[in-house]
GROMACS .gro file of C-alpha atoms in nm:
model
  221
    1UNK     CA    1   5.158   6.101  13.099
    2UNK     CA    2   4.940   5.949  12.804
    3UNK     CA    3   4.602   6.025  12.804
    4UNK     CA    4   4.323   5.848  12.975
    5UNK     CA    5   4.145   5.800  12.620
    6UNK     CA    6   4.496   5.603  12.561
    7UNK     CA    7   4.519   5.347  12.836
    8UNK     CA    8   4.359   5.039  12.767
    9UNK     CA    9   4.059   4.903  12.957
   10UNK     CA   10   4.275   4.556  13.068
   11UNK     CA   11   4.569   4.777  13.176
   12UNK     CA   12   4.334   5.007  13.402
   13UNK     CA   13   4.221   4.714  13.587
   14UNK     CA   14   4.559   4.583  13.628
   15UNK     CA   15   4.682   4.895  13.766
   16UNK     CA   16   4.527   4.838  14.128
   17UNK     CA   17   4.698   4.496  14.142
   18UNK     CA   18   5.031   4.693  14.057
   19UNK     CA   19   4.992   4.950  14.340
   20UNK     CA   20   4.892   4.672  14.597
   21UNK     CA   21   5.203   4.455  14.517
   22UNK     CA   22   5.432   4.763  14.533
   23UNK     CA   23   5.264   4.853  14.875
   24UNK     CA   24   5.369   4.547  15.022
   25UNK     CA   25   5.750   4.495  14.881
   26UNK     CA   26   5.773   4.897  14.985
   27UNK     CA   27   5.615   4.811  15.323
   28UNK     CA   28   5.880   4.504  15.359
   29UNK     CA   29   6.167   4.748  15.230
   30UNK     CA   30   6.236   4.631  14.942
   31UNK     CA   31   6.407   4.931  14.695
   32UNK     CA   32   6.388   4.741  14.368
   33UNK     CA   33   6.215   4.495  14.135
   34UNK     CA   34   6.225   4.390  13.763
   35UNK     CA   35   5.939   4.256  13.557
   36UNK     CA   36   6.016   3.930  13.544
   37UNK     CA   37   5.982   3.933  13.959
   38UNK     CA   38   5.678   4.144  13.936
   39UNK     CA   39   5.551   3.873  13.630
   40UNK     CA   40   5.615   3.588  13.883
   41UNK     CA   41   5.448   3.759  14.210
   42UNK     CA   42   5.100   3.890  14.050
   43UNK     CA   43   5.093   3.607  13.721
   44UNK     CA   44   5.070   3.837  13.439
   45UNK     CA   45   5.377   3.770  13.169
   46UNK     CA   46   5.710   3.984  13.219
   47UNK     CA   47   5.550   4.174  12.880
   48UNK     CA   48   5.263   4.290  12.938
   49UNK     CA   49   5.370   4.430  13.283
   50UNK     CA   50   5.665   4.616  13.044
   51UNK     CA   51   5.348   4.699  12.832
   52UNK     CA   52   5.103   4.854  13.080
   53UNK     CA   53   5.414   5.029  13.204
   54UNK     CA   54   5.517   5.208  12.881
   55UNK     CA   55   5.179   5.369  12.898
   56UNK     CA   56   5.263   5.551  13.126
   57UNK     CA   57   5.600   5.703  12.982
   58UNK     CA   58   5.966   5.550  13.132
   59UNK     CA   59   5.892   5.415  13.460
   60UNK     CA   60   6.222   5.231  13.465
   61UNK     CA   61   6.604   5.174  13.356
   62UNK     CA   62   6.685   4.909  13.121
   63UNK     CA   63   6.957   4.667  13.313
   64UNK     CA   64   6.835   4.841  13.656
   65UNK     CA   65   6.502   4.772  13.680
   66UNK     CA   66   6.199   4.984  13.838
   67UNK     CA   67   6.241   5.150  14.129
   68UNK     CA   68   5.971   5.056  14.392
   69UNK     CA   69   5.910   5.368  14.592
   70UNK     CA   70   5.899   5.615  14.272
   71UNK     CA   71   5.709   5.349  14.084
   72UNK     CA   72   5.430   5.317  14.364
   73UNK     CA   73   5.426   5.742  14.427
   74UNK     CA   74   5.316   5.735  14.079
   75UNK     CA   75   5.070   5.489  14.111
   76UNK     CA   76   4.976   5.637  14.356
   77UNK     CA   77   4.896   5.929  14.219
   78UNK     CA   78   4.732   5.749  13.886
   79UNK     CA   79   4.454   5.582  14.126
   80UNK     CA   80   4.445   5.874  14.338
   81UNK     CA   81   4.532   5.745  14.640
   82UNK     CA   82   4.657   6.100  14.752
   83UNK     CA   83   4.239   6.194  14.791
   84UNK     CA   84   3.944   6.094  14.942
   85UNK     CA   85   3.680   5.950  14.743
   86UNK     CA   86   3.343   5.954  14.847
   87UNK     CA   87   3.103   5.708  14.780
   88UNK     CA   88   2.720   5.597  14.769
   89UNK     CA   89   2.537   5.314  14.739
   90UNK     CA   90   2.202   5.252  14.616
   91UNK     CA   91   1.987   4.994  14.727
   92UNK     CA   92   2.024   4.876  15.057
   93UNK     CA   93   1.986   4.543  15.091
   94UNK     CA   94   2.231   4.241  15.193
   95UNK     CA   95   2.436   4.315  14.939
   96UNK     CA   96   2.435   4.703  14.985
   97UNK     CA   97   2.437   4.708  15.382
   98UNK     CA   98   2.809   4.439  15.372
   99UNK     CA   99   2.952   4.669  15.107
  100UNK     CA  100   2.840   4.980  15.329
  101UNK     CA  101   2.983   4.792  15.691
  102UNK     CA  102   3.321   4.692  15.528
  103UNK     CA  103   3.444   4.981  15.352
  104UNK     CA  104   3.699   4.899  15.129
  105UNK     CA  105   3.853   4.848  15.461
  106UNK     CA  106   4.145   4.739  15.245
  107UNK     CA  107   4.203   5.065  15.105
  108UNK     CA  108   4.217   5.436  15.316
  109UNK     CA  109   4.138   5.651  14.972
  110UNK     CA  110   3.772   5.513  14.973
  111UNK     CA  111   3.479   5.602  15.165
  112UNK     CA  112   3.151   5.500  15.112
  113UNK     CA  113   2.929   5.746  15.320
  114UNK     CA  114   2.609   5.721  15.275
  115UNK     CA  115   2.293   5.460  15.122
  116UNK     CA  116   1.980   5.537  14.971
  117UNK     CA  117   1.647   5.292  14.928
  118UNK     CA  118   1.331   5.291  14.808
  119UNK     CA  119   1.206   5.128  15.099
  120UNK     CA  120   1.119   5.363  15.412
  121UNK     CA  121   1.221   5.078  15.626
  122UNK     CA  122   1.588   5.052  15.577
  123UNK     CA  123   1.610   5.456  15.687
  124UNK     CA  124   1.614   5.323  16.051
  125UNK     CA  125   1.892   5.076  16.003
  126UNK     CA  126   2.176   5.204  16.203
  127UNK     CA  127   2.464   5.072  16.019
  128UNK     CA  128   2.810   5.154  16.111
  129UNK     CA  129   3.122   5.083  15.954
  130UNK     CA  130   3.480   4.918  15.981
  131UNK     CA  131   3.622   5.240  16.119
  132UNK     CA  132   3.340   5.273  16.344
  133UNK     CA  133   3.156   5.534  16.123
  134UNK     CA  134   2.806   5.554  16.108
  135UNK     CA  135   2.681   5.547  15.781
  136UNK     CA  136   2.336   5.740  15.718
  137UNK     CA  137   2.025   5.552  15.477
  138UNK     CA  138   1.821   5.811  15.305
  139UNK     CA  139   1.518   5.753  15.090
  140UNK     CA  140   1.635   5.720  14.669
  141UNK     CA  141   1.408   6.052  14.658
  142UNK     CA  142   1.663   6.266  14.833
  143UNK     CA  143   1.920   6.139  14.609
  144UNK     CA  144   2.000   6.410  14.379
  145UNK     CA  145   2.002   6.665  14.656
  146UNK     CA  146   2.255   6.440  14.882
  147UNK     CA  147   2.450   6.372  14.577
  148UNK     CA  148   2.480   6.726  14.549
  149UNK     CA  149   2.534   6.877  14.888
  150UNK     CA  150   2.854   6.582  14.966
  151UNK     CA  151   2.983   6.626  14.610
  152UNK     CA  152   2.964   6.257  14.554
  153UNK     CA  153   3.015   6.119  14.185
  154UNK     CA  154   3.064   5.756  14.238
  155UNK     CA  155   2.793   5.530  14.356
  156UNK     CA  156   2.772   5.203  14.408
  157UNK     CA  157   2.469   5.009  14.211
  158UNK     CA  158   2.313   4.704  14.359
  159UNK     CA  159   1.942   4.734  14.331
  160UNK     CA  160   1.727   4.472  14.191
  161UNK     CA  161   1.688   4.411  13.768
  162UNK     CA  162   1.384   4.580  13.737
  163UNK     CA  163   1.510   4.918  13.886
  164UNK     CA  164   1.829   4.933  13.783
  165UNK     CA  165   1.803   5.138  13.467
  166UNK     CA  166   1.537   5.407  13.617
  167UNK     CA  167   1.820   5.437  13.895
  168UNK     CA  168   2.091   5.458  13.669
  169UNK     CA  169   1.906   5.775  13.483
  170UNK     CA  170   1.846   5.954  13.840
  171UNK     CA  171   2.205   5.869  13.927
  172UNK     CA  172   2.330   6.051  13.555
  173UNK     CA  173   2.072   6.324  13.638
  174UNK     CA  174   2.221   6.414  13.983
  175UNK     CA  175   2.570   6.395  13.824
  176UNK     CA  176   2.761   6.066  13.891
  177UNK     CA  177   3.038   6.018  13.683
  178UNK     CA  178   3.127   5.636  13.788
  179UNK     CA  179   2.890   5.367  13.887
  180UNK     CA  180   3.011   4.988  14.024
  181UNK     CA  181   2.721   4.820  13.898
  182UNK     CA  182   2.636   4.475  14.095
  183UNK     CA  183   2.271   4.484  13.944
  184UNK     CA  184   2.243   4.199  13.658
  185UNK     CA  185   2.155   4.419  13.372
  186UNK     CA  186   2.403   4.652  13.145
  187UNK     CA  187   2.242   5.015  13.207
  188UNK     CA  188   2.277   5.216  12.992
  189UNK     CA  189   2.468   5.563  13.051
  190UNK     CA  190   2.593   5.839  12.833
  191UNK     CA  191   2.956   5.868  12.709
  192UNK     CA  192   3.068   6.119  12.983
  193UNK     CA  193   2.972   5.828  13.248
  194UNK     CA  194   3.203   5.512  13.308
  195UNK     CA  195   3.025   5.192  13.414
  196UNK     CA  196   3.207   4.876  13.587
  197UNK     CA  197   3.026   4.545  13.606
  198UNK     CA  198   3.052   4.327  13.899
  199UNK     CA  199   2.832   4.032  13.762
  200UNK     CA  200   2.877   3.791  14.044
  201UNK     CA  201   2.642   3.501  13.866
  202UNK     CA  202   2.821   3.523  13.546
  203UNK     CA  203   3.150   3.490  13.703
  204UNK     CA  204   3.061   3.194  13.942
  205UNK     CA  205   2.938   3.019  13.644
  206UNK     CA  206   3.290   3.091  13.441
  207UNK     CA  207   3.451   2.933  13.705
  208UNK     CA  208   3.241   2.623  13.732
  209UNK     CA  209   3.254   2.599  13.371
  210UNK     CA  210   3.636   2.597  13.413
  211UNK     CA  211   3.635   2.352  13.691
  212UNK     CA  212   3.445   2.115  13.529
  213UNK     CA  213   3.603   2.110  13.159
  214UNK     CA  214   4.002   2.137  13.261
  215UNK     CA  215   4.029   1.897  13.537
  216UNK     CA  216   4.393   1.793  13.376
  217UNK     CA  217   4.491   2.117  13.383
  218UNK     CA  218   4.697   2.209  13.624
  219UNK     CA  219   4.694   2.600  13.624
  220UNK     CA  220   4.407   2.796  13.402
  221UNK     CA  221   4.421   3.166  13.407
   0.00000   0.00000   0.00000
């Protein structure tokens, strides 16, 4: 397979919205699909499905077509799906305590399993999970040894502006390798660390911005 270093950051995220619509035609039996049906079903064009595809070396047959349980085994595989990852999240608030309860109840290959805070309070919150887990709170001082002890190295960011950055640097520190950051700040990280933004605000206001300035337009992607 091509490297990581390789793979383009747009194809990454489109790779989870590959594996998800191969789940469900495998789940309904279906054995195989071209990319103009997989173009039409998820609303990316036939080529750069073909595209993010030839990343990955020949995934299908010219005049056959891909076929859907090979193609979502290796997908599989590329997200690992085949292993549990653990997860934390820091800063337990509203935000923090509904991405704790749900889960990623969408997905089995994701766990988040445990919180930390600043706030001695939110250590008695008994919060339990989709799966009917309890998930534990600790205070952000036991972080690195937690981290540690559960070999975590993703965590899940969504403490308030201010904090984010001197989080971020005990989160590095205690040897994260992937944060999902929900704060409204880019940290900062070194190279070895990958950093997603979830910037609700900034997407709420693309869409409004959208909304208001194509009215005549019948479908904007």
């Amino acid at each position: 397979m091509t490297s990581e270093n390789q793979i383009p950051r747009a194809t990454a995220q489109r790779l989870p919205i590959y594996y998800y619509y191969l789940s469900t035609l495998n789940d309904a039996g279906i054995k195989r699909i071209n990319s103009s049906e997989i173009s039409e079903a998820i609303k990316f064009d036939a080529a750069t499905v073909r595209r993010d595809f030839s990343y990955f070396g020949a995934l299908g047959k010219r005049g056959f077509g891909y076929d859907v349980s090979a193609l979502l085994s290796f997908f599989s595989k590329v997200l690992s799906q085949d292993k549990l990852n653990k997860v934390a999240v820091v800063g337990v608030g509203n935000l923090g305590q509904a991405l704790m309860k749900n889960n990623f109840s969408h997905t089995s290959n994701i766990e988040i399993v445990m919180g930390f805070d600043a706030d001695d309070d939110k250590r008695s919150i008994k919060l339990v999970n989709e799966m009917g887990k309890s998930v534990p709170v600790y205070h952000v001082k036991e972080l690195e040894e937690r981290l540690h002890a559960n070999n975590i190295t993703i965590a899940i960011l969504t403490v308030p502006e201010k904090a984010a950055q001197e989080v971020t640097d005990q989160l590095v520190a205690a040897g994260i390798k992937g944060i999902l950051n929900f704060s409204p700040i880019r940290i900062t990280v070194p190279s070895s660390v990958r950093v997603q933004n979830v910037d609700l605000t900034t997407g709420m206001q693309t869409l409004i911005y959208f909304v208001d300035n194509f009215k005549n337009i019948k479908s904007a992607k």
